[in-house]
PDB file of C-alpha atoms in Angstrom:
ATOM      1  CA  LYS R   1      32.329-135.847  -4.626  1.00  0.00           C
ATOM      2  CA  GLN R   2      34.287-134.831  -7.718  1.00  0.00           C
ATOM      3  CA  GLU R   3      34.866-137.690 -10.176  1.00  0.00           C
ATOM      4  CA  VAL R   4      37.436-137.372 -12.936  1.00  0.00           C
ATOM      5  CA  THR R   5      37.424-139.780 -15.876  1.00  0.00           C
ATOM      6  CA  GLN R   6      39.899-140.148 -18.710  1.00  0.00           C
ATOM      7  CA  ILE R   7      39.175-141.800 -22.019  1.00  0.00           C
ATOM      8  CA  PRO R   8      40.678-143.858 -23.521  1.00  0.00           C
ATOM      9  CA  ALA R   9      42.393-145.851 -20.778  1.00  0.00           C
ATOM     10  CA  ALA R  10      45.112-146.867 -23.237  1.00  0.00           C
ATOM     11  CA  LEU R  11      46.149-145.645 -26.661  1.00  0.00           C
ATOM     12  CA  SER R  12      48.752-146.799 -29.193  1.00  0.00           C
ATOM     13  CA  VAL R  13      49.708-144.613 -32.129  1.00  0.00           C
ATOM     14  CA  PRO R  14      52.472-144.634 -34.749  1.00  0.00           C
ATOM     15  CA  GLU R  15      55.217-142.063 -34.438  1.00  0.00           C
ATOM     16  CA  GLY R  16      54.413-138.702 -35.997  1.00  0.00           C
ATOM     17  CA  GLU R  17      50.672-138.893 -35.473  1.00  0.00           C
ATOM     18  CA  ASN R  18      48.740-136.110 -33.751  1.00  0.00           C
ATOM     19  CA  LEU R  19      46.554-137.305 -30.871  1.00  0.00           C
ATOM     20  CA  VAL R  20      44.006-136.127 -28.333  1.00  0.00           C
ATOM     21  CA  LEU R  21      43.545-137.298 -24.766  1.00  0.00           C
ATOM     22  CA  ASN R  22      40.266-136.605 -22.996  1.00  0.00           C
ATOM     23  CA  CYS R  23      39.427-135.715 -19.406  1.00  0.00           C
ATOM     24  CA  SER R  24      35.950-135.161 -17.958  1.00  0.00           C
ATOM     25  CA  PHE R  25      34.886-134.089 -14.493  1.00  0.00           C
ATOM     26  CA  THR R  26      31.516-134.094 -12.764  1.00  0.00           C
ATOM     27  CA  ASP R  27      31.658-130.852 -10.746  1.00  0.00           C
ATOM     28  CA  SER R  28      32.366-127.774 -12.864  1.00  0.00           C
ATOM     29  CA  ALA R  29      33.164-125.624  -9.795  1.00  0.00           C
ATOM     30  CA  ILE R  30      36.900-126.038 -10.224  1.00  0.00           C
ATOM     31  CA  TYR R  31      39.696-123.510  -9.773  1.00  0.00           C
ATOM     32  CA  ASN R  32      42.046-125.002 -12.330  1.00  0.00           C
ATOM     33  CA  LEU R  33      43.020-128.176 -14.139  1.00  0.00           C
ATOM     34  CA  GLN R  34      46.471-129.698 -14.476  1.00  0.00           C
ATOM     35  CA  TRP R  35      47.864-132.273 -16.870  1.00  0.00           C
ATOM     36  CA  PHE R  36      50.659-134.547 -15.625  1.00  0.00           C
ATOM     37  CA  ARG R  37      52.875-137.157 -17.191  1.00  0.00           C
ATOM     38  CA  GLN R  38      53.999-140.270 -15.287  1.00  0.00           C
ATOM     39  CA  ASP R  39      56.673-142.657 -16.506  1.00  0.00           C
ATOM     40  CA  PRO R  40      56.553-146.249 -15.170  1.00  0.00           C
ATOM     41  CA  GLY R  41      57.579-146.442 -11.524  1.00  0.00           C
ATOM     42  CA  LYS R  42      58.271-142.713 -11.397  1.00  0.00           C
ATOM     43  CA  GLY R  43      56.671-139.602  -9.975  1.00  0.00           C
ATOM     44  CA  LEU R  44      54.454-137.157 -11.835  1.00  0.00           C
ATOM     45  CA  THR R  45      55.706-134.288 -13.988  1.00  0.00           C
ATOM     46  CA  SER R  46      53.449-131.256 -14.355  1.00  0.00           C
ATOM     47  CA  LEU R  47      52.908-130.444 -18.046  1.00  0.00           C
ATOM     48  CA  LEU R  48      50.307-127.676 -18.123  1.00  0.00           C
ATOM     49  CA  LEU R  49      48.051-125.842 -15.690  1.00  0.00           C
ATOM     50  CA  ILE R  50      44.895-124.107 -16.951  1.00  0.00           C
ATOM     51  CA  GLN R  51      43.115-121.638 -14.689  1.00  0.00           C
ATOM     52  CA  SER R  52      39.323-121.838 -14.627  1.00  0.00           C
ATOM     53  CA  SER R  53      39.139-118.485 -16.443  1.00  0.00           C
ATOM     54  CA  GLN R  54      41.331-119.701 -19.301  1.00  0.00           C
ATOM     55  CA  ARG R  55      40.367-121.705 -22.368  1.00  0.00           C
ATOM     56  CA  GLU R  56      43.731-123.185 -23.279  1.00  0.00           C
ATOM     57  CA  GLN R  57      47.444-123.399 -22.549  1.00  0.00           C
ATOM     58  CA  THR R  58      50.307-124.347 -24.843  1.00  0.00           C
ATOM     59  CA  SER R  59      53.768-125.688 -24.176  1.00  0.00           C
ATOM     60  CA  GLY R  60      55.812-126.841 -27.146  1.00  0.00           C
ATOM     61  CA  ARG R  61      53.977-129.682 -28.901  1.00  0.00           C
ATOM     62  CA  LEU R  62      51.335-129.810 -26.150  1.00  0.00           C
ATOM     63  CA  ASN R  63      48.082-127.889 -26.126  1.00  0.00           C
ATOM     64  CA  ALA R  64      45.504-128.253 -23.376  1.00  0.00           C
ATOM     65  CA  SER R  65      41.974-126.885 -23.590  1.00  0.00           C
ATOM     66  CA  LEU R  66      39.345-126.435 -20.915  1.00  0.00           C
ATOM     67  CA  ASP R  67      35.574-126.206 -21.245  1.00  0.00           C
ATOM     68  CA  LYS R  68      34.597-125.731 -17.639  1.00  0.00           C
ATOM     69  CA  SER R  69      30.855-125.512 -18.213  1.00  0.00           C
ATOM     70  CA  SER R  70      30.736-128.904 -19.896  1.00  0.00           C
ATOM     71  CA  GLY R  71      33.270-130.463 -17.539  1.00  0.00           C
ATOM     72  CA  ARG R  72      35.799-131.371 -20.212  1.00  0.00           C
ATOM     73  CA  SER R  73      39.455-130.906 -21.004  1.00  0.00           C
ATOM     74  CA  THR R  74      41.602-132.221 -23.834  1.00  0.00           C
ATOM     75  CA  LEU R  75      45.355-132.610 -24.194  1.00  0.00           C
ATOM     76  CA  TYR R  76      46.524-132.386 -27.796  1.00  0.00           C
ATOM     77  CA  ILE R  77      49.957-133.799 -28.618  1.00  0.00           C
ATOM     78  CA  ALA R  78      51.341-132.871 -32.017  1.00  0.00           C
ATOM     79  CA  ALA R  79      53.785-134.978 -34.002  1.00  0.00           C
ATOM     80  CA  SER R  80      54.031-137.705 -31.357  1.00  0.00           C
ATOM     81  CA  GLN R  81      57.414-139.246 -30.551  1.00  0.00           C
ATOM     82  CA  PRO R  82      58.385-142.531 -28.839  1.00  0.00           C
ATOM     83  CA  GLY R  83      59.607-140.446 -25.885  1.00  0.00           C
ATOM     84  CA  ASP R  84      56.019-139.305 -25.337  1.00  0.00           C
ATOM     85  CA  SER R  85      55.126-142.843 -24.214  1.00  0.00           C
ATOM     86  CA  ALA R  86      53.887-142.559 -20.628  1.00  0.00           C
ATOM     87  CA  THR R  87      50.705-142.350 -18.591  1.00  0.00           C
ATOM     88  CA  TYR R  88      48.985-138.985 -18.757  1.00  0.00           C
ATOM     89  CA  LEU R  89      46.857-137.851 -15.822  1.00  0.00           C
ATOM     90  CA  CYS R  90      44.583-134.870 -15.487  1.00  0.00           C
ATOM     91  CA  ALA R  91      43.741-133.403 -12.082  1.00  0.00           C
ATOM     92  CA  VAL R  92      41.134-130.814 -11.122  1.00  0.00           C
ATOM     93  CA  SER R  93      41.540-128.453  -8.195  1.00  0.00           C
ATOM     94  CA  THR R  94      38.676-127.621  -5.877  1.00  0.00           C
ATOM     95  CA  ASN R  95      39.391-127.782  -2.155  1.00  0.00           C
ATOM     96  CA  ASN R  96      41.589-130.731  -3.038  1.00  0.00           C
ATOM     97  CA  LEU R  97      43.310-132.083  -6.121  1.00  0.00           C
ATOM     98  CA  PHE R  98      41.297-134.885  -7.743  1.00  0.00           C
ATOM     99  CA  PHE R  99      43.177-137.072 -10.194  1.00  0.00           C
ATOM    100  CA  GLY R 100      41.737-138.806 -13.207  1.00  0.00           C
ATOM    101  CA  THR R 101      42.165-142.473 -13.972  1.00  0.00           C
ATOM    102  CA  GLY R 102      44.904-141.834 -16.551  1.00  0.00           C
ATOM    103  CA  THR R 103      45.569-142.681 -20.212  1.00  0.00           C
ATOM    104  CA  ARG R 104      48.501-144.976 -20.965  1.00  0.00           C
ATOM    105  CA  LEU R 105      50.032-143.775 -24.238  1.00  0.00           C
ATOM    106  CA  THR R 106      52.373-145.847 -26.398  1.00  0.00           C
ATOM    107  CA  VAL R 107      53.989-144.224 -29.429  1.00  0.00           C
ATOM    108  CA  ILE R 108      55.306-146.870 -31.807  1.00  0.00           C
ATOM    109  CA  PRO R 109      58.527-146.035 -33.699  1.00  0.00           C
TER     110      PRO R 109
ATOM    111  CA  ASP B   1      65.980-134.643 -12.736  1.00  0.00           C
ATOM    112  CA  THR B   2      63.261-134.038 -10.203  1.00  0.00           C
ATOM    113  CA  GLU B   3      63.622-131.127  -7.766  1.00  0.00           C
ATOM    114  CA  VAL B   4      61.858-133.133  -5.065  1.00  0.00           C
ATOM    115  CA  THR B   5      64.058-135.920  -3.714  1.00  0.00           C
ATOM    116  CA  GLN B   6      62.640-138.979  -1.990  1.00  0.00           C
ATOM    117  CA  THR B   7      64.551-141.666  -0.121  1.00  0.00           C
ATOM    118  CA  PRO B   8      64.724-144.585  -0.142  1.00  0.00           C
ATOM    119  CA  LYS B   9      63.655-145.491  -3.691  1.00  0.00           C
ATOM    120  CA  HIS B  10      62.606-148.961  -2.583  1.00  0.00           C
ATOM    121  CA  LEU B  11      61.702-150.295   0.855  1.00  0.00           C
ATOM    122  CA  VAL B  12      60.700-153.769   1.996  1.00  0.00           C
ATOM    123  CA  MET B  13      59.471-154.045   5.563  1.00  0.00           C
ATOM    124  CA  GLY B  14      57.745-156.562   7.784  1.00  0.00           C
ATOM    125  CA  MET B  15      54.494-155.839   9.542  1.00  0.00           C
ATOM    126  CA  THR B  16      56.243-155.315  12.881  1.00  0.00           C
ATOM    127  CA  ASN B  17      58.948-152.971  11.583  1.00  0.00           C
ATOM    128  CA  LYS B  18      59.254-149.226  12.044  1.00  0.00           C
ATOM    129  CA  LYS B  19      60.622-147.291   9.104  1.00  0.00           C
ATOM    130  CA  SER B  20      60.539-143.746   7.720  1.00  0.00           C
ATOM    131  CA  LEU B  21      60.207-142.256   4.267  1.00  0.00           C
ATOM    132  CA  LYS B  22      61.986-138.982   3.614  1.00  0.00           C
ATOM    133  CA  CYS B  23      61.315-136.125   1.205  1.00  0.00           C
ATOM    134  CA  GLU B  24      63.351-132.989   0.565  1.00  0.00           C
ATOM    135  CA  GLN B  25      62.795-129.960  -1.653  1.00  0.00           C
ATOM    136  CA  HIS B  26      64.766-126.732  -2.098  1.00  0.00           C
ATOM    137  CA  MET B  27      62.353-124.764  -4.266  1.00  0.00           C
ATOM    138  CA  GLY B  28      61.191-122.543  -1.408  1.00  0.00           C
ATOM    139  CA  HIS B  29      57.777-124.180  -1.401  1.00  0.00           C
ATOM    140  CA  ARG B  30      55.898-123.976   1.894  1.00  0.00           C
ATOM    141  CA  ALA B  31      53.274-126.626   1.066  1.00  0.00           C
ATOM    142  CA  MET B  32      54.203-130.299   1.014  1.00  0.00           C
ATOM    143  CA  TYR B  33      52.103-133.378   0.370  1.00  0.00           C
ATOM    144  CA  TRP B  34      52.086-137.136   0.763  1.00  0.00           C
ATOM    145  CA  TYR B  35      50.211-139.230  -1.813  1.00  0.00           C
ATOM    146  CA  LYS B  36      49.713-142.975  -2.036  1.00  0.00           C
ATOM    147  CA  GLN B  37      49.449-144.657  -5.447  1.00  0.00           C
ATOM    148  CA  LYS B  38      48.449-148.256  -6.036  1.00  0.00           C
ATOM    149  CA  ALA B  39      49.282-149.962  -9.323  1.00  0.00           C
ATOM    150  CA  LYS B  40      47.324-148.608 -12.311  1.00  0.00           C
ATOM    151  CA  LYS B  41      45.418-146.195 -10.045  1.00  0.00           C
ATOM    152  CA  PRO B  42      45.644-142.413  -9.655  1.00  0.00           C
ATOM    153  CA  PRO B  43      47.440-140.913  -6.645  1.00  0.00           C
ATOM    154  CA  GLU B  44      45.362-140.513  -3.493  1.00  0.00           C
ATOM    155  CA  LEU B  45      46.028-137.640  -1.123  1.00  0.00           C
ATOM    156  CA  MET B  46      47.112-138.591   2.405  1.00  0.00           C
ATOM    157  CA  PHE B  47      48.440-135.447   4.114  1.00  0.00           C
ATOM    158  CA  VAL B  48      49.074-131.774   3.394  1.00  0.00           C
ATOM    159  CA  TYR B  49      51.415-129.474   5.309  1.00  0.00           C
ATOM    160  CA  SER B  50      51.266-125.697   4.966  1.00  0.00           C
ATOM    161  CA  TYR B  51      53.971-123.637   6.639  1.00  0.00           C
ATOM    162  CA  GLU B  52      55.160-126.763   8.422  1.00  0.00           C
ATOM    163  CA  LYS B  53      51.751-127.354  10.015  1.00  0.00           C
ATOM    164  CA  LEU B  54      49.449-130.251   9.178  1.00  0.00           C
ATOM    165  CA  SER B  55      46.476-128.782   7.337  1.00  0.00           C
ATOM    166  CA  ILE B  56      44.840-131.857   5.802  1.00  0.00           C
ATOM    167  CA  ASN B  57      44.685-135.460   6.982  1.00  0.00           C
ATOM    168  CA  GLU B  58      42.516-137.521   4.646  1.00  0.00           C
ATOM    169  CA  SER B  59      41.416-139.957   7.366  1.00  0.00           C
ATOM    170  CA  VAL B  60      44.692-141.850   7.123  1.00  0.00           C
ATOM    171  CA  PRO B  61      45.204-144.705   9.645  1.00  0.00           C
ATOM    172  CA  SER B  62      47.451-143.843  12.586  1.00  0.00           C
ATOM    173  CA  ARG B  63      50.043-146.391  11.488  1.00  0.00           C
ATOM    174  CA  PHE B  64      51.106-143.601   9.095  1.00  0.00           C
ATOM    175  CA  SER B  65      52.559-140.614  10.973  1.00  0.00           C
ATOM    176  CA  PRO B  66      53.733-137.538   9.055  1.00  0.00           C
ATOM    177  CA  GLU B  67      56.282-135.038  10.279  1.00  0.00           C
ATOM    178  CA  CYS B  68      57.529-131.744   8.836  1.00  0.00           C
ATOM    179  CA  PRO B  69      60.670-130.772  10.779  1.00  0.00           C
ATOM    180  CA  ASN B  70      61.381-127.708   8.610  1.00  0.00           C
ATOM    181  CA  SER B  71      60.296-126.034   5.402  1.00  0.00           C
ATOM    182  CA  SER B  72      62.459-128.296   3.219  1.00  0.00           C
ATOM    183  CA  LEU B  73      61.822-131.689   4.768  1.00  0.00           C
ATOM    184  CA  LEU B  74      58.838-133.996   5.041  1.00  0.00           C
ATOM    185  CA  ASN B  75      58.898-137.417   6.669  1.00  0.00           C
ATOM    186  CA  LEU B  76      56.394-140.248   6.809  1.00  0.00           C
ATOM    187  CA  HIS B  77      56.887-142.597   9.740  1.00  0.00           C
ATOM    188  CA  LEU B  78      55.562-146.116   9.270  1.00  0.00           C
ATOM    189  CA  HIS B  79      54.680-148.607  11.995  1.00  0.00           C
ATOM    190  CA  ALA B  80      52.753-151.877  12.052  1.00  0.00           C
ATOM    191  CA  LEU B  81      51.796-151.673   8.387  1.00  0.00           C
ATOM    192  CA  GLN B  82      49.635-154.199   6.554  1.00  0.00           C
ATOM    193  CA  PRO B  83      50.395-155.898   3.216  1.00  0.00           C
ATOM    194  CA  GLU B  84      47.647-153.811   1.586  1.00  0.00           C
ATOM    195  CA  ASP B  85      49.712-150.705   2.401  1.00  0.00           C
ATOM    196  CA  SER B  86      52.184-151.770  -0.279  1.00  0.00           C
ATOM    197  CA  ALA B  87      52.209-148.975  -2.867  1.00  0.00           C
ATOM    198  CA  LEU B  88      54.208-146.129  -4.394  1.00  0.00           C
ATOM    199  CA  TYR B  89      54.385-143.243  -1.905  1.00  0.00           C
ATOM    200  CA  LEU B  90      54.791-139.889  -3.569  1.00  0.00           C
ATOM    201  CA  CYS B  91      55.870-136.609  -2.036  1.00  0.00           C
ATOM    202  CA  ALA B  92      54.999-133.310  -3.680  1.00  0.00           C
ATOM    203  CA  SER B  93      55.496-129.619  -3.001  1.00  0.00           C
ATOM    204  CA  SER B  94      53.955-126.375  -4.202  1.00  0.00           C
ATOM    205  CA  GLN B  95      53.419-122.765  -3.296  1.00  0.00           C
ATOM    206  CA  VAL B  96      50.972-122.509  -0.437  1.00  0.00           C
ATOM    207  CA  PRO B  97      47.364-122.604  -1.636  1.00  0.00           C
ATOM    208  CA  ASN B  98      45.691-119.185  -1.391  1.00  0.00           C
ATOM    209  CA  ALA B  99      42.560-119.415   0.753  1.00  0.00           C
ATOM    210  CA  GLY B 100      42.551-123.156   0.156  1.00  0.00           C
ATOM    211  CA  VAL B 101      42.883-122.815  -3.609  1.00  0.00           C
ATOM    212  CA  LEU B 102      45.863-124.503  -5.240  1.00  0.00           C
ATOM    213  CA  ASN B 103      46.796-122.297  -8.180  1.00  0.00           C
ATOM    214  CA  SER B 104      50.340-123.413  -8.831  1.00  0.00           C
ATOM    215  CA  PRO B 105      51.716-126.683 -10.213  1.00  0.00           C
ATOM    216  CA  LEU B 106      52.588-129.542  -7.908  1.00  0.00           C
ATOM    217  CA  HIS B 107      56.150-130.801  -8.159  1.00  0.00           C
ATOM    218  CA  PHE B 108      56.455-134.526  -7.429  1.00  0.00           C
ATOM    219  CA  GLY B 109      59.347-136.694  -6.368  1.00  0.00           C
ATOM    220  CA  ASN B 110      59.974-140.084  -7.960  1.00  0.00           C
ATOM    221  CA  GLY B 111      58.427-141.869  -5.020  1.00  0.00           C
ATOM    222  CA  THR B 112      59.316-144.700  -2.671  1.00  0.00           C
ATOM    223  CA  ARG B 113      58.146-148.163  -3.724  1.00  0.00           C
ATOM    224  CA  LEU B 114      57.040-149.781  -0.469  1.00  0.00           C
ATOM    225  CA  THR B 115      56.452-153.507  -0.059  1.00  0.00           C
ATOM    226  CA  VAL B 116      55.034-154.810   3.220  1.00  0.00           C
ATOM    227  CA  THR B 117      55.597-158.522   3.821  1.00  0.00           C
TER     228      THR B 117
END
């Protein structure tokens, strides 16, 4: 069964810092990978979707990379802001969508 | 604002009650999903509907009964729940997976926070 792990589980950074969130998965036979953001008590917002044939996707200050063969993805956030504080989840798509354990990010003003 | 609307936002029910969770989307998506999320855990898939037909049931107990009356609506009927069923229930929608492959983003609602007493 696919297992998706995110490290670190929690991260605190000062405002303005660039940061990287990590996602690893055990079965490289995926179709795509998505990064989501979840605010406390809320639903998930899709940030980026990378197809298995792609290496990276960019949206504004966010850049997601995918190394399918090694089972890894990273989400790079540039110039972090307090509004970026949330839990970030990655999810890999095979015959189902498997979510990672999440990274809780706090950006300190 | 989310394009997937879930009601109610909060629900407290006893173990003998019958209640329903509702989800509505107007994005033209023909795939809709129910997820369950416990505190500090990732969402777990419960049910998937494609073209208003149940396509995936992840071995969910029968006290949870989904219904998709039309392409915009998804309900989850609850009966005789247990306290351990307390969780955030999330609805999502997407374009229909192609040959079982989901290649488009999922759009989530804000969820219903369910407490079973």
